mmCIF entry with sequence, helices, sheets and N, C-alpha, C, O atoms, coordinates in Angstrom:
data_MODEL
# 
_entry.id   MODEL 
# 
_entity.id                         1 
_entity.type                       polymer 
_entity.pdbx_number_of_molecules   1 
# 
_entity_poly.entity_id                      1 
_entity_poly.type                           'polypeptide(L)' 
_entity_poly.nstd_linkage                   no 
_entity_poly.nstd_monomer                   no 
_entity_poly.pdbx_seq_one_letter_code       MPRDPWGNEYVYRIVDGAPQVLCLGSDGAEGGEGEAADVVRGAAAVPGPPR 
_entity_poly.pdbx_seq_one_letter_code_can   MPRDPWGNEYVYRIVDGAPQVLCLGSDGAEGGEGEAADVVRGAAAVPGPPR 
_entity_poly.pdbx_strand_id                 A 
# 
loop_
_entity_poly_seq.entity_id 
_entity_poly_seq.num 
_entity_poly_seq.mon_id 
_entity_poly_seq.hetero 
1 1  MET n 
1 2  PRO n 
1 3  ARG n 
1 4  ASP n 
1 5  PRO n 
1 6  TRP n 
1 7  GLY n 
1 8  ASN n 
1 9  GLU n 
1 10 TYR n 
1 11 VAL n 
1 12 TYR n 
1 13 ARG n 
1 14 ILE n 
1 15 VAL n 
1 16 ASP n 
1 17 GLY n 
1 18 ALA n 
1 19 PRO n 
1 20 GLN n 
1 21 VAL n 
1 22 LEU n 
1 23 CYS n 
1 24 LEU n 
1 25 GLY n 
1 26 SER n 
1 27 ASP n 
1 28 GLY n 
1 29 ALA n 
1 30 GLU n 
1 31 GLY n 
1 32 GLY n 
1 33 GLU n 
1 34 GLY n 
1 35 GLU n 
1 36 ALA n 
1 37 ALA n 
1 38 ASP n 
1 39 VAL n 
1 40 VAL n 
1 41 ARG n 
1 42 GLY n 
1 43 ALA n 
1 44 ALA n 
1 45 ALA n 
1 46 VAL n 
1 47 PRO n 
1 48 GLY n 
1 49 PRO n 
1 50 PRO n 
1 51 ARG n 
# 
_struct_asym.id          A 
_struct_asym.entity_id   1 
# 
_struct_conf.conf_type_id            HELX_P 
_struct_conf.id                      HELX_P1 
_struct_conf.pdbx_PDB_helix_id       AA1 
_struct_conf.beg_label_comp_id       GLY 
_struct_conf.beg_label_asym_id       A 
_struct_conf.beg_label_seq_id        34 
_struct_conf.pdbx_beg_PDB_ins_code   ? 
_struct_conf.end_label_comp_id       ALA 
_struct_conf.end_label_asym_id       A 
_struct_conf.end_label_seq_id        36 
_struct_conf.pdbx_end_PDB_ins_code   ? 
_struct_conf.beg_auth_comp_id        GLY 
_struct_conf.beg_auth_asym_id        A 
_struct_conf.beg_auth_seq_id         34 
_struct_conf.end_auth_comp_id        ALA 
_struct_conf.end_auth_asym_id        A 
_struct_conf.end_auth_seq_id         36 
_struct_conf.pdbx_PDB_helix_class    5 
_struct_conf.details                 ? 
_struct_conf.pdbx_PDB_helix_length   3 
# 
_struct_conf_type.id          HELX_P 
_struct_conf_type.criteria    ? 
_struct_conf_type.reference   ? 
# 
_struct_sheet.id               AA1 
_struct_sheet.type             ? 
_struct_sheet.number_strands   3 
_struct_sheet.details          ? 
# 
loop_
_struct_sheet_order.sheet_id 
_struct_sheet_order.range_id_1 
_struct_sheet_order.range_id_2 
_struct_sheet_order.offset 
_struct_sheet_order.sense 
AA1 1 2 ? anti-parallel 
AA1 2 3 ? anti-parallel 
# 
loop_
_struct_sheet_range.sheet_id 
_struct_sheet_range.id 
_struct_sheet_range.beg_label_comp_id 
_struct_sheet_range.beg_label_asym_id 
_struct_sheet_range.beg_label_seq_id 
_struct_sheet_range.pdbx_beg_PDB_ins_code 
_struct_sheet_range.end_label_comp_id 
_struct_sheet_range.end_label_asym_id 
_struct_sheet_range.end_label_seq_id 
_struct_sheet_range.pdbx_end_PDB_ins_code 
_struct_sheet_range.beg_auth_comp_id 
_struct_sheet_range.beg_auth_asym_id 
_struct_sheet_range.beg_auth_seq_id 
_struct_sheet_range.end_auth_comp_id 
_struct_sheet_range.end_auth_asym_id 
_struct_sheet_range.end_auth_seq_id 
AA1 1 VAL A 11 ? VAL A 15 ? VAL A 11 VAL A 15 
AA1 2 ALA A 18 ? CYS A 23 ? ALA A 18 CYS A 23 
AA1 3 VAL A 39 ? GLY A 42 ? VAL A 39 GLY A 42 
# 
loop_
_atom_site.group_PDB 
_atom_site.id 
_atom_site.type_symbol 
_atom_site.label_atom_id 
_atom_site.label_alt_id 
_atom_site.label_comp_id 
_atom_site.label_asym_id 
_atom_site.label_entity_id 
_atom_site.label_seq_id 
_atom_site.pdbx_PDB_ins_code 
_atom_site.Cartn_x 
_atom_site.Cartn_y 
_atom_site.Cartn_z 
_atom_site.occupancy 
_atom_site.B_iso_or_equiv 
_atom_site.pdbx_formal_charge 
_atom_site.auth_seq_id 
_atom_site.auth_comp_id 
_atom_site.auth_asym_id 
_atom_site.auth_atom_id 
_atom_site.pdbx_PDB_model_num 
ATOM 1   N N  . MET A 1 1  ? 114.461 -23.872 -133.168 1.00 0.00 ? 1  MET A N  1 
ATOM 2   C CA . MET A 1 1  ? 115.236 -23.065 -132.257 1.00 0.00 ? 1  MET A CA 1 
ATOM 3   C C  . MET A 1 1  ? 116.654 -23.639 -132.160 1.00 0.00 ? 1  MET A C  1 
ATOM 4   O O  . MET A 1 1  ? 116.849 -24.852 -132.235 1.00 0.00 ? 1  MET A O  1 
ATOM 5   N N  . PRO A 1 2  ? 117.626 -22.759 -131.996 1.00 0.00 ? 2  PRO A N  1 
ATOM 6   C CA . PRO A 1 2  ? 118.993 -23.258 -131.828 1.00 0.00 ? 2  PRO A CA 1 
ATOM 7   C C  . PRO A 1 2  ? 119.157 -23.970 -130.484 1.00 0.00 ? 2  PRO A C  1 
ATOM 8   O O  . PRO A 1 2  ? 118.401 -23.737 -129.541 1.00 0.00 ? 2  PRO A O  1 
ATOM 9   N N  . ARG A 1 3  ? 120.147 -24.828 -130.425 1.00 0.00 ? 3  ARG A N  1 
ATOM 10  C CA . ARG A 1 3  ? 120.456 -25.544 -129.186 1.00 0.00 ? 3  ARG A CA 1 
ATOM 11  C C  . ARG A 1 3  ? 121.758 -25.010 -128.610 1.00 0.00 ? 3  ARG A C  1 
ATOM 12  O O  . ARG A 1 3  ? 122.549 -24.373 -129.306 1.00 0.00 ? 3  ARG A O  1 
ATOM 13  N N  . ASP A 1 4  ? 121.967 -25.283 -127.314 1.00 0.00 ? 4  ASP A N  1 
ATOM 14  C CA . ASP A 1 4  ? 123.202 -24.817 -126.665 1.00 0.00 ? 4  ASP A CA 1 
ATOM 15  C C  . ASP A 1 4  ? 124.388 -25.654 -127.152 1.00 0.00 ? 4  ASP A C  1 
ATOM 16  O O  . ASP A 1 4  ? 124.192 -26.608 -127.904 1.00 0.00 ? 4  ASP A O  1 
ATOM 17  N N  . PRO A 1 5  ? 125.601 -25.319 -126.743 1.00 0.00 ? 5  PRO A N  1 
ATOM 18  C CA . PRO A 1 5  ? 126.778 -26.047 -127.229 1.00 0.00 ? 5  PRO A CA 1 
ATOM 19  C C  . PRO A 1 5  ? 126.791 -27.546 -126.901 1.00 0.00 ? 5  PRO A C  1 
ATOM 20  O O  . PRO A 1 5  ? 127.547 -28.295 -127.520 1.00 0.00 ? 5  PRO A O  1 
ATOM 21  N N  . TRP A 1 6  ? 125.982 -27.995 -125.954 1.00 0.00 ? 6  TRP A N  1 
ATOM 22  C CA . TRP A 1 6  ? 125.913 -29.411 -125.586 1.00 0.00 ? 6  TRP A CA 1 
ATOM 23  C C  . TRP A 1 6  ? 124.734 -30.114 -126.237 1.00 0.00 ? 6  TRP A C  1 
ATOM 24  O O  . TRP A 1 6  ? 124.483 -31.287 -125.961 1.00 0.00 ? 6  TRP A O  1 
ATOM 25  N N  . GLY A 1 7  ? 124.010 -29.412 -127.099 1.00 0.00 ? 7  GLY A N  1 
ATOM 26  C CA . GLY A 1 7  ? 122.882 -30.009 -127.803 1.00 0.00 ? 7  GLY A CA 1 
ATOM 27  C C  . GLY A 1 7  ? 121.573 -29.967 -127.044 1.00 0.00 ? 7  GLY A C  1 
ATOM 28  O O  . GLY A 1 7  ? 120.583 -30.547 -127.489 1.00 0.00 ? 7  GLY A O  1 
ATOM 29  N N  . ASN A 1 8  ? 121.549 -29.285 -125.894 1.00 0.00 ? 8  ASN A N  1 
ATOM 30  C CA . ASN A 1 8  ? 120.323 -29.165 -125.095 1.00 0.00 ? 8  ASN A CA 1 
ATOM 31  C C  . ASN A 1 8  ? 119.521 -27.948 -125.543 1.00 0.00 ? 8  ASN A C  1 
ATOM 32  O O  . ASN A 1 8  ? 120.067 -27.001 -126.107 1.00 0.00 ? 8  ASN A O  1 
ATOM 33  N N  . GLU A 1 9  ? 118.230 -27.991 -125.284 1.00 0.00 ? 9  GLU A N  1 
ATOM 34  C CA . GLU A 1 9  ? 117.392 -26.830 -125.570 1.00 0.00 ? 9  GLU A CA 1 
ATOM 35  C C  . GLU A 1 9  ? 117.668 -25.724 -124.546 1.00 0.00 ? 9  GLU A C  1 
ATOM 36  O O  . GLU A 1 9  ? 117.936 -26.003 -123.378 1.00 0.00 ? 9  GLU A O  1 
ATOM 37  N N  . TYR A 1 10 ? 117.599 -24.475 -124.993 1.00 0.00 ? 10 TYR A N  1 
ATOM 38  C CA . TYR A 1 10 ? 117.670 -23.349 -124.066 1.00 0.00 ? 10 TYR A CA 1 
ATOM 39  C C  . TYR A 1 10 ? 116.355 -23.282 -123.296 1.00 0.00 ? 10 TYR A C  1 
ATOM 40  O O  . TYR A 1 10 ? 115.323 -23.741 -123.785 1.00 0.00 ? 10 TYR A O  1 
ATOM 41  N N  . VAL A 1 11 ? 116.389 -22.717 -122.107 1.00 0.00 ? 11 VAL A N  1 
ATOM 42  C CA . VAL A 1 11 ? 115.192 -22.529 -121.291 1.00 0.00 ? 11 VAL A CA 1 
ATOM 43  C C  . VAL A 1 11 ? 114.820 -21.059 -121.381 1.00 0.00 ? 11 VAL A C  1 
ATOM 44  O O  . VAL A 1 11 ? 115.658 -20.184 -121.166 1.00 0.00 ? 11 VAL A O  1 
ATOM 45  N N  . TYR A 1 12 ? 113.556 -20.792 -121.700 1.00 0.00 ? 12 TYR A N  1 
ATOM 46  C CA . TYR A 1 12 ? 113.052 -19.421 -121.808 1.00 0.00 ? 12 TYR A CA 1 
ATOM 47  C C  . TYR A 1 12 ? 112.037 -19.198 -120.712 1.00 0.00 ? 12 TYR A C  1 
ATOM 48  O O  . TYR A 1 12 ? 111.132 -20.011 -120.524 1.00 0.00 ? 12 TYR A O  1 
ATOM 49  N N  . ARG A 1 13 ? 112.181 -18.088 -119.975 1.00 0.00 ? 13 ARG A N  1 
ATOM 50  C CA . ARG A 1 13 ? 111.264 -17.749 -118.877 1.00 0.00 ? 13 ARG A CA 1 
ATOM 51  C C  . ARG A 1 13 ? 110.896 -16.267 -118.964 1.00 0.00 ? 13 ARG A C  1 
ATOM 52  O O  . ARG A 1 13 ? 111.577 -15.472 -119.610 1.00 0.00 ? 13 ARG A O  1 
ATOM 53  N N  . ILE A 1 14 ? 109.817 -15.932 -118.304 1.00 0.00 ? 14 ILE A N  1 
ATOM 54  C CA . ILE A 1 14 ? 109.465 -14.533 -118.051 1.00 0.00 ? 14 ILE A CA 1 
ATOM 55  C C  . ILE A 1 14 ? 109.552 -14.353 -116.545 1.00 0.00 ? 14 ILE A C  1 
ATOM 56  O O  . ILE A 1 14 ? 108.840 -15.027 -115.801 1.00 0.00 ? 14 ILE A O  1 
ATOM 57  N N  . VAL A 1 15 ? 110.416 -13.451 -116.086 1.00 0.00 ? 15 VAL A N  1 
ATOM 58  C CA . VAL A 1 15 ? 110.617 -13.193 -114.662 1.00 0.00 ? 15 VAL A CA 1 
ATOM 59  C C  . VAL A 1 15 ? 110.294 -11.726 -114.406 1.00 0.00 ? 15 VAL A C  1 
ATOM 60  O O  . VAL A 1 15 ? 110.958 -10.835 -114.934 1.00 0.00 ? 15 VAL A O  1 
ATOM 61  N N  . ASP A 1 16 ? 109.280 -11.486 -113.598 1.00 0.00 ? 16 ASP A N  1 
ATOM 62  C CA . ASP A 1 16 ? 108.843 -10.117 -113.301 1.00 0.00 ? 16 ASP A CA 1 
ATOM 63  C C  . ASP A 1 16 ? 108.615 -9.315  -114.575 1.00 0.00 ? 16 ASP A C  1 
ATOM 64  O O  . ASP A 1 16 ? 108.965 -8.137  -114.645 1.00 0.00 ? 16 ASP A O  1 
ATOM 65  N N  . GLY A 1 17 ? 108.025 -9.959  -115.588 1.00 0.00 ? 17 GLY A N  1 
ATOM 66  C CA . GLY A 1 17 ? 107.686 -9.305  -116.835 1.00 0.00 ? 17 GLY A CA 1 
ATOM 67  C C  . GLY A 1 17 ? 108.839 -9.147  -117.815 1.00 0.00 ? 17 GLY A C  1 
ATOM 68  O O  . GLY A 1 17 ? 108.658 -8.572  -118.888 1.00 0.00 ? 17 GLY A O  1 
ATOM 69  N N  . ALA A 1 18 ? 110.029 -9.649  -117.467 1.00 0.00 ? 18 ALA A N  1 
ATOM 70  C CA . ALA A 1 18 ? 111.196 -9.515  -118.343 1.00 0.00 ? 18 ALA A CA 1 
ATOM 71  C C  . ALA A 1 18 ? 111.660 -10.904 -118.794 1.00 0.00 ? 18 ALA A C  1 
ATOM 72  O O  . ALA A 1 18 ? 111.598 -11.860 -118.021 1.00 0.00 ? 18 ALA A O  1 
ATOM 73  N N  . PRO A 1 19 ? 112.123 -11.017 -120.039 1.00 0.00 ? 19 PRO A N  1 
ATOM 74  C CA . PRO A 1 19 ? 112.569 -12.323 -120.528 1.00 0.00 ? 19 PRO A CA 1 
ATOM 75  C C  . PRO A 1 19 ? 113.892 -12.766 -119.911 1.00 0.00 ? 19 PRO A C  1 
ATOM 76  O O  . PRO A 1 19 ? 114.742 -11.948 -119.561 1.00 0.00 ? 19 PRO A O  1 
ATOM 77  N N  . GLN A 1 20 ? 114.039 -14.067 -119.791 1.00 0.00 ? 20 GLN A N  1 
ATOM 78  C CA . GLN A 1 20 ? 115.274 -14.663 -119.284 1.00 0.00 ? 20 GLN A CA 1 
ATOM 79  C C  . GLN A 1 20 ? 115.558 -15.898 -120.140 1.00 0.00 ? 20 GLN A C  1 
ATOM 80  O O  . GLN A 1 20 ? 114.655 -16.686 -120.423 1.00 0.00 ? 20 GLN A O  1 
ATOM 81  N N  . VAL A 1 21 ? 116.813 -16.060 -120.548 1.00 0.00 ? 21 VAL A N  1 
ATOM 82  C CA . VAL A 1 21 ? 117.233 -17.222 -121.327 1.00 0.00 ? 21 VAL A CA 1 
ATOM 83  C C  . VAL A 1 21 ? 118.335 -17.928 -120.542 1.00 0.00 ? 21 VAL A C  1 
ATOM 84  O O  . VAL A 1 21 ? 119.293 -17.298 -120.096 1.00 0.00 ? 21 VAL A O  1 
ATOM 85  N N  . LEU A 1 22 ? 118.190 -19.236 -120.379 1.00 0.00 ? 22 LEU A N  1 
ATOM 86  C CA . LEU A 1 22 ? 119.175 -20.026 -119.640 1.00 0.00 ? 22 LEU A CA 1 
ATOM 87  C C  . LEU A 1 22 ? 119.764 -21.106 -120.518 1.00 0.00 ? 22 LEU A C  1 
ATOM 88  O O  . LEU A 1 22 ? 119.062 -21.745 -121.301 1.00 0.00 ? 22 LEU A O  1 
ATOM 89  N N  . CYS A 1 23 ? 121.056 -21.301 -120.378 1.00 0.00 ? 23 CYS A N  1 
ATOM 90  C CA . CYS A 1 23 ? 121.754 -22.476 -120.885 1.00 0.00 ? 23 CYS A CA 1 
ATOM 91  C C  . CYS A 1 23 ? 122.083 -23.257 -119.620 1.00 0.00 ? 23 CYS A C  1 
ATOM 92  O O  . CYS A 1 23 ? 122.747 -22.733 -118.726 1.00 0.00 ? 23 CYS A O  1 
ATOM 93  N N  . LEU A 1 24 ? 121.627 -24.500 -119.536 1.00 0.00 ? 24 LEU A N  1 
ATOM 94  C CA . LEU A 1 24 ? 121.785 -25.264 -118.302 1.00 0.00 ? 24 LEU A CA 1 
ATOM 95  C C  . LEU A 1 24 ? 123.121 -25.987 -118.203 1.00 0.00 ? 24 LEU A C  1 
ATOM 96  O O  . LEU A 1 24 ? 123.277 -26.864 -117.353 1.00 0.00 ? 24 LEU A O  1 
ATOM 97  N N  . GLY A 1 25 ? 124.072 -25.648 -119.036 1.00 0.00 ? 25 GLY A N  1 
ATOM 98  C CA . GLY A 1 25 ? 125.401 -26.223 -118.947 1.00 0.00 ? 25 GLY A CA 1 
ATOM 99  C C  . GLY A 1 25 ? 125.478 -27.639 -119.479 1.00 0.00 ? 25 GLY A C  1 
ATOM 100 O O  . GLY A 1 25 ? 124.509 -28.165 -120.026 1.00 0.00 ? 25 GLY A O  1 
ATOM 101 N N  . SER A 1 26 ? 126.635 -28.249 -119.313 1.00 0.00 ? 26 SER A N  1 
ATOM 102 C CA . SER A 1 26 ? 126.890 -29.563 -119.903 1.00 0.00 ? 26 SER A CA 1 
ATOM 103 C C  . SER A 1 26 ? 126.003 -30.665 -119.344 1.00 0.00 ? 26 SER A C  1 
ATOM 104 O O  . SER A 1 26 ? 125.751 -31.658 -120.026 1.00 0.00 ? 26 SER A O  1 
ATOM 105 N N  . ASP A 1 27 ? 125.521 -30.505 -118.099 1.00 0.00 ? 27 ASP A N  1 
ATOM 106 C CA . ASP A 1 27 ? 124.687 -31.561 -117.504 1.00 0.00 ? 27 ASP A CA 1 
ATOM 107 C C  . ASP A 1 27 ? 123.208 -31.400 -117.815 1.00 0.00 ? 27 ASP A C  1 
ATOM 108 O O  . ASP A 1 27 ? 122.426 -32.311 -117.544 1.00 0.00 ? 27 ASP A O  1 
ATOM 109 N N  . GLY A 1 28 ? 122.801 -30.255 -118.382 1.00 0.00 ? 28 GLY A N  1 
ATOM 110 C CA . GLY A 1 28 ? 121.403 -30.040 -118.741 1.00 0.00 ? 28 GLY A CA 1 
ATOM 111 C C  . GLY A 1 28 ? 120.476 -29.888 -117.548 1.00 0.00 ? 28 GLY A C  1 
ATOM 112 O O  . GLY A 1 28 ? 119.258 -29.989 -117.698 1.00 0.00 ? 28 GLY A O  1 
ATOM 113 N N  . ALA A 1 29 ? 121.035 -29.643 -116.351 1.00 0.00 ? 29 ALA A N  1 
ATOM 114 C CA . ALA A 1 29 ? 120.235 -29.490 -115.133 1.00 0.00 ? 29 ALA A CA 1 
ATOM 115 C C  . ALA A 1 29 ? 120.580 -28.155 -114.477 1.00 0.00 ? 29 ALA A C  1 
ATOM 116 O O  . ALA A 1 29 ? 121.688 -27.643 -114.635 1.00 0.00 ? 29 ALA A O  1 
ATOM 117 N N  . GLU A 1 30 ? 119.618 -27.598 -113.740 1.00 0.00 ? 30 GLU A N  1 
ATOM 118 C CA . GLU A 1 30 ? 119.880 -26.328 -113.070 1.00 0.00 ? 30 GLU A CA 1 
ATOM 119 C C  . GLU A 1 30 ? 120.954 -26.488 -112.014 1.00 0.00 ? 30 GLU A C  1 
ATOM 120 O O  . GLU A 1 30 ? 121.057 -27.522 -111.354 1.00 0.00 ? 30 GLU A O  1 
ATOM 121 N N  . GLY A 1 31 ? 121.763 -25.426 -111.868 1.00 0.00 ? 31 GLY A N  1 
ATOM 122 C CA . GLY A 1 31 ? 122.861 -25.443 -110.907 1.00 0.00 ? 31 GLY A CA 1 
ATOM 123 C C  . GLY A 1 31 ? 124.119 -25.988 -111.564 1.00 0.00 ? 31 GLY A C  1 
ATOM 124 O O  . GLY A 1 31 ? 124.198 -26.069 -112.790 1.00 0.00 ? 31 GLY A O  1 
ATOM 125 N N  . GLY A 1 32 ? 125.077 -26.350 -110.773 1.00 0.00 ? 32 GLY A N  1 
ATOM 126 C CA . GLY A 1 32 ? 126.305 -26.938 -111.286 1.00 0.00 ? 32 GLY A CA 1 
ATOM 127 C C  . GLY A 1 32 ? 127.479 -25.983 -111.224 1.00 0.00 ? 32 GLY A C  1 
ATOM 128 O O  . GLY A 1 32 ? 127.325 -24.792 -110.953 1.00 0.00 ? 32 GLY A O  1 
ATOM 129 N N  . GLU A 1 33 ? 128.660 -26.533 -111.483 1.00 0.00 ? 33 GLU A N  1 
ATOM 130 C CA . GLU A 1 33 ? 129.901 -25.758 -111.462 1.00 0.00 ? 33 GLU A CA 1 
ATOM 131 C C  . GLU A 1 33 ? 130.702 -26.082 -112.704 1.00 0.00 ? 33 GLU A C  1 
ATOM 132 O O  . GLU A 1 33 ? 130.479 -27.116 -113.334 1.00 0.00 ? 33 GLU A O  1 
ATOM 133 N N  . GLY A 1 34 ? 131.634 -25.212 -113.066 1.00 0.00 ? 34 GLY A N  1 
ATOM 134 C CA . GLY A 1 34 ? 132.473 -25.435 -114.233 1.00 0.00 ? 34 GLY A CA 1 
ATOM 135 C C  . GLY A 1 34 ? 131.630 -25.507 -115.498 1.00 0.00 ? 34 GLY A C  1 
ATOM 136 O O  . GLY A 1 34 ? 130.759 -24.664 -115.708 1.00 0.00 ? 34 GLY A O  1 
ATOM 137 N N  . GLU A 1 35 ? 131.880 -26.512 -116.350 1.00 0.00 ? 35 GLU A N  1 
ATOM 138 C CA . GLU A 1 35 ? 131.114 -26.655 -117.588 1.00 0.00 ? 35 GLU A CA 1 
ATOM 139 C C  . GLU A 1 35 ? 129.651 -26.970 -117.329 1.00 0.00 ? 35 GLU A C  1 
ATOM 140 O O  . GLU A 1 35 ? 128.816 -26.758 -118.209 1.00 0.00 ? 35 GLU A O  1 
ATOM 141 N N  . ALA A 1 36 ? 129.319 -27.466 -116.155 1.00 0.00 ? 36 ALA A N  1 
ATOM 142 C CA . ALA A 1 36 ? 127.938 -27.780 -115.814 1.00 0.00 ? 36 ALA A CA 1 
ATOM 143 C C  . ALA A 1 36 ? 127.183 -26.566 -115.262 1.00 0.00 ? 36 ALA A C  1 
ATOM 144 O O  . ALA A 1 36 ? 125.980 -26.652 -115.013 1.00 0.00 ? 36 ALA A O  1 
ATOM 145 N N  . ALA A 1 37 ? 127.879 -25.426 -115.067 1.00 0.00 ? 37 ALA A N  1 
ATOM 146 C CA . ALA A 1 37 ? 127.235 -24.228 -114.515 1.00 0.00 ? 37 ALA A CA 1 
ATOM 147 C C  . ALA A 1 37 ? 126.251 -23.638 -115.517 1.00 0.00 ? 37 ALA A C  1 
ATOM 148 O O  . ALA A 1 37 ? 126.471 -23.687 -116.727 1.00 0.00 ? 37 ALA A O  1 
ATOM 149 N N  . ASP A 1 38 ? 125.164 -23.079 -114.993 1.00 0.00 ? 38 ASP A N  1 
ATOM 150 C CA . ASP A 1 38 ? 124.170 -22.405 -115.823 1.00 0.00 ? 38 ASP A CA 1 
ATOM 151 C C  . ASP A 1 38 ? 124.707 -21.067 -116.310 1.00 0.00 ? 38 ASP A C  1 
ATOM 152 O O  . ASP A 1 38 ? 125.492 -20.409 -115.626 1.00 0.00 ? 38 ASP A O  1 
ATOM 153 N N  . VAL A 1 39 ? 124.272 -20.676 -117.502 1.00 0.00 ? 39 VAL A N  1 
ATOM 154 C CA . VAL A 1 39 ? 124.546 -19.342 -118.034 1.00 0.00 ? 39 VAL A CA 1 
ATOM 155 C C  . VAL A 1 39 ? 123.191 -18.683 -118.197 1.00 0.00 ? 39 VAL A C  1 
ATOM 156 O O  . VAL A 1 39 ? 122.333 -19.199 -118.912 1.00 0.00 ? 39 VAL A O  1 
ATOM 157 N N  . VAL A 1 40 ? 122.985 -17.536 -117.534 1.00 0.00 ? 40 VAL A N  1 
ATOM 158 C CA . VAL A 1 40 ? 121.692 -16.856 -117.532 1.00 0.00 ? 40 VAL A CA 1 
ATOM 159 C C  . VAL A 1 40 ? 121.846 -15.485 -118.157 1.00 0.00 ? 40 VAL A C  1 
ATOM 160 O O  . VAL A 1 40 ? 122.776 -14.748 -117.829 1.00 0.00 ? 40 VAL A O  1 
ATOM 161 N N  . ARG A 1 41 ? 120.948 -15.144 -119.046 1.00 0.00 ? 41 ARG A N  1 
ATOM 162 C CA . ARG A 1 41 ? 120.906 -13.815 -119.653 1.00 0.00 ? 41 ARG A CA 1 
ATOM 163 C C  . ARG A 1 41 ? 119.506 -13.257 -119.497 1.00 0.00 ? 41 ARG A C  1 
ATOM 164 O O  . ARG A 1 41 ? 118.520 -13.979 -119.641 1.00 0.00 ? 41 ARG A O  1 
ATOM 165 N N  . GLY A 1 42 ? 119.425 -11.985 -119.204 1.00 0.00 ? 42 GLY A N  1 
ATOM 166 C CA . GLY A 1 42 ? 118.126 -11.347 -119.050 1.00 0.00 ? 42 GLY A CA 1 
ATOM 167 C C  . GLY A 1 42 ? 117.841 -11.068 -117.590 1.00 0.00 ? 42 GLY A C  1 
ATOM 168 O O  . GLY A 1 42 ? 118.731 -10.680 -116.833 1.00 0.00 ? 42 GLY A O  1 
ATOM 169 N N  . ALA A 1 43 ? 116.583 -11.272 -117.196 1.00 0.00 ? 43 ALA A N  1 
ATOM 170 C CA . ALA A 1 43 ? 116.158 -10.982 -115.828 1.00 0.00 ? 43 ALA A CA 1 
ATOM 171 C C  . ALA A 1 43 ? 117.020 -11.722 -114.819 1.00 0.00 ? 43 ALA A C  1 
ATOM 172 O O  . ALA A 1 43 ? 117.599 -12.760 -115.137 1.00 0.00 ? 43 ALA A O  1 
ATOM 173 N N  . ALA A 1 44 ? 117.105 -11.203 -113.626 1.00 0.00 ? 44 ALA A N  1 
ATOM 174 C CA . ALA A 1 44 ? 117.904 -11.819 -112.560 1.00 0.00 ? 44 ALA A CA 1 
ATOM 175 C C  . ALA A 1 44 ? 117.510 -13.271 -112.363 1.00 0.00 ? 44 ALA A C  1 
ATOM 176 O O  . ALA A 1 44 ? 116.332 -13.615 -112.461 1.00 0.00 ? 44 ALA A O  1 
ATOM 177 N N  . ALA A 1 45 ? 118.477 -14.116 -112.089 1.00 0.00 ? 45 ALA A N  1 
ATOM 178 C CA . ALA A 1 45 ? 118.220 -15.541 -111.898 1.00 0.00 ? 45 ALA A CA 1 
ATOM 179 C C  . ALA A 1 45 ? 117.368 -15.758 -110.653 1.00 0.00 ? 45 ALA A C  1 
ATOM 180 O O  . ALA A 1 45 ? 117.598 -15.142 -109.613 1.00 0.00 ? 45 ALA A O  1 
ATOM 181 N N  . VAL A 1 46 ? 116.391 -16.633 -110.772 1.00 0.00 ? 46 VAL A N  1 
ATOM 182 C CA . VAL A 1 46 ? 115.541 -16.985 -109.629 1.00 0.00 ? 46 VAL A CA 1 
ATOM 183 C C  . VAL A 1 46 ? 115.418 -18.500 -109.584 1.00 0.00 ? 46 VAL A C  1 
ATOM 184 O O  . VAL A 1 46 ? 115.383 -19.139 -110.635 1.00 0.00 ? 46 VAL A O  1 
ATOM 185 N N  . PRO A 1 47 ? 115.352 -19.086 -108.412 1.00 0.00 ? 47 PRO A N  1 
ATOM 186 C CA . PRO A 1 47 ? 115.181 -20.529 -108.339 1.00 0.00 ? 47 PRO A CA 1 
ATOM 187 C C  . PRO A 1 47 ? 113.789 -20.936 -108.773 1.00 0.00 ? 47 PRO A C  1 
ATOM 188 O O  . PRO A 1 47 ? 112.850 -20.143 -108.701 1.00 0.00 ? 47 PRO A O  1 
ATOM 189 N N  . GLY A 1 48 ? 113.658 -22.149 -109.216 1.00 0.00 ? 48 GLY A N  1 
ATOM 190 C CA . GLY A 1 48 ? 112.349 -22.666 -109.592 1.00 0.00 ? 48 GLY A CA 1 
ATOM 191 C C  . GLY A 1 48 ? 112.400 -23.353 -110.934 1.00 0.00 ? 48 GLY A C  1 
ATOM 192 O O  . GLY A 1 48 ? 113.371 -23.205 -111.676 1.00 0.00 ? 48 GLY A O  1 
ATOM 193 N N  . PRO A 1 49 ? 111.352 -24.110 -111.256 1.00 0.00 ? 49 PRO A N  1 
ATOM 194 C CA . PRO A 1 49 ? 111.322 -24.854 -112.514 1.00 0.00 ? 49 PRO A CA 1 
ATOM 195 C C  . PRO A 1 49 ? 111.109 -23.917 -113.709 1.00 0.00 ? 49 PRO A C  1 
ATOM 196 O O  . PRO A 1 49 ? 110.583 -22.816 -113.551 1.00 0.00 ? 49 PRO A O  1 
ATOM 197 N N  . PRO A 1 50 ? 111.518 -24.360 -114.902 1.00 0.00 ? 50 PRO A N  1 
ATOM 198 C CA . PRO A 1 50 ? 111.252 -23.557 -116.109 1.00 0.00 ? 50 PRO A CA 1 
ATOM 199 C C  . PRO A 1 50 ? 109.758 -23.348 -116.296 1.00 0.00 ? 50 PRO A C  1 
ATOM 200 O O  . PRO A 1 50 ? 108.950 -24.203 -115.933 1.00 0.00 ? 50 PRO A O  1 
ATOM 201 N N  . ARG A 1 51 ? 109.407 -22.227 -116.854 1.00 0.00 ? 51 ARG A N  1 
ATOM 202 C CA . ARG A 1 51 ? 107.988 -21.944 -117.124 1.00 0.00 ? 51 ARG A CA 1 
ATOM 203 C C  . ARG A 1 51 ? 107.712 -22.055 -118.586 1.00 0.00 ? 51 ARG A C  1 
ATOM 204 O O  . ARG A 1 51 ? 106.577 -21.854 -119.017 1.00 0.00 ? 51 ARG A O  1 
# 
C-alpha cells in the first residue's frame, strides 16, 4: 500500500457502511493543526480509534 507524504500508513475505516481514508498528518496522530492536521476523505469524520 502507498504511504502518505510523511511515510506513515494511511488509516482505512468503514463508517456507517461507507469507506473513509485518513492521512494523520506529519505527526502521525489523530488531530493536530497545520502540517499535523488530519486529511479525511470519504465518510464524515468521527472520533475514535482506527478500525
